[in-house]
Coordinates of C-alpha atoms in Angstrom, one line a residue:
M1 CA 113.8 71.9 58.7
E2 CA 117.3 71.7 57.2
F3 CA 119.6 74.7 57.1
S4 CA 122.9 75.0 55.4
R5 CA 126.1 75.9 57.3
D6 CA 126.1 79.3 55.6
D7 CA 122.5 79.9 56.8
L8 CA 123.4 79.2 60.4
V9 CA 126.6 81.3 60.2
E10 CA 124.6 84.2 58.8
A11 CA 121.9 83.8 61.5
K12 CA 124.5 83.9 64.2
R13 CA 126.1 87.0 62.7
Q14 CA 122.7 88.7 62.7
I15 CA 121.9 87.7 66.2
D16 CA 125.3 88.9 67.5
S17 CA 124.7 92.2 65.7
T18 CA 121.3 92.6 67.3
L19 CA 122.6 91.7 70.7
H20 CA 125.2 94.4 70.4
K21 CA 122.6 97.0 69.5
L22 CA 120.3 95.9 72.3
R23 CA 123.1 96.1 74.9
E24 CA 124.0 99.6 73.7
T25 CA 120.3 100.6 73.9
I26 CA 120.2 99.3 77.5
K27 CA 123.3 101.3 78.4
T28 CA 121.8 104.4 76.8
F29 CA 118.5 104.2 78.6
E30 CA 120.1 103.3 81.9
S31 CA 122.4 106.3 81.7
K32 CA 119.6 108.8 81.1
E33 CA 118.8 111.1 84.0
N34 CA 115.2 109.9 84.2
S35 CA 115.9 106.3 83.6
D36 CA 112.7 105.3 85.4
K37 CA 110.9 106.9 82.5
Y38 CA 112.4 104.2 80.3
K39 CA 111.8 101.2 82.6
S40 CA 109.5 99.3 80.2
Q41 CA 111.9 99.8 77.3
I42 CA 114.8 98.6 79.4
T43 CA 112.9 95.6 80.5
L44 CA 111.9 94.7 77.0
A45 CA 115.4 95.1 75.7
K46 CA 116.8 92.9 78.5
R47 CA 114.2 90.2 77.7
R48 CA 115.2 90.3 74.1
V49 CA 118.8 90.0 75.0
E50 CA 118.0 86.8 76.9
A51 CA 115.9 85.4 74.1
F52 CA 118.7 86.1 71.6
K53 CA 121.3 84.5 73.9
I54 CA 119.1 81.3 73.9
A55 CA 118.9 81.4 70.1
N56 CA 122.7 81.7 69.9
L57 CA 123.1 78.6 72.2
L58 CA 120.6 76.7 70.0
L59 CA 122.5 77.6 66.9
K60 CA 125.8 76.3 68.4
M61 CA 124.1 73.0 69.0
N62 CA 123.6 72.5 65.2

């Protein structure tokens, strides 16, 4: 598939925005008094952060 430069720039912008939100979500859950209660949400958010970091690296290669 071919993507324009603008498409790639916008995709990176969206990924960066989502990464920021996920990192803030992780901080929020980890700071809660009963953070063990949110363990699955924290794990999911961390896995998503890693996936988006990989996506960002792949975008940089194009």
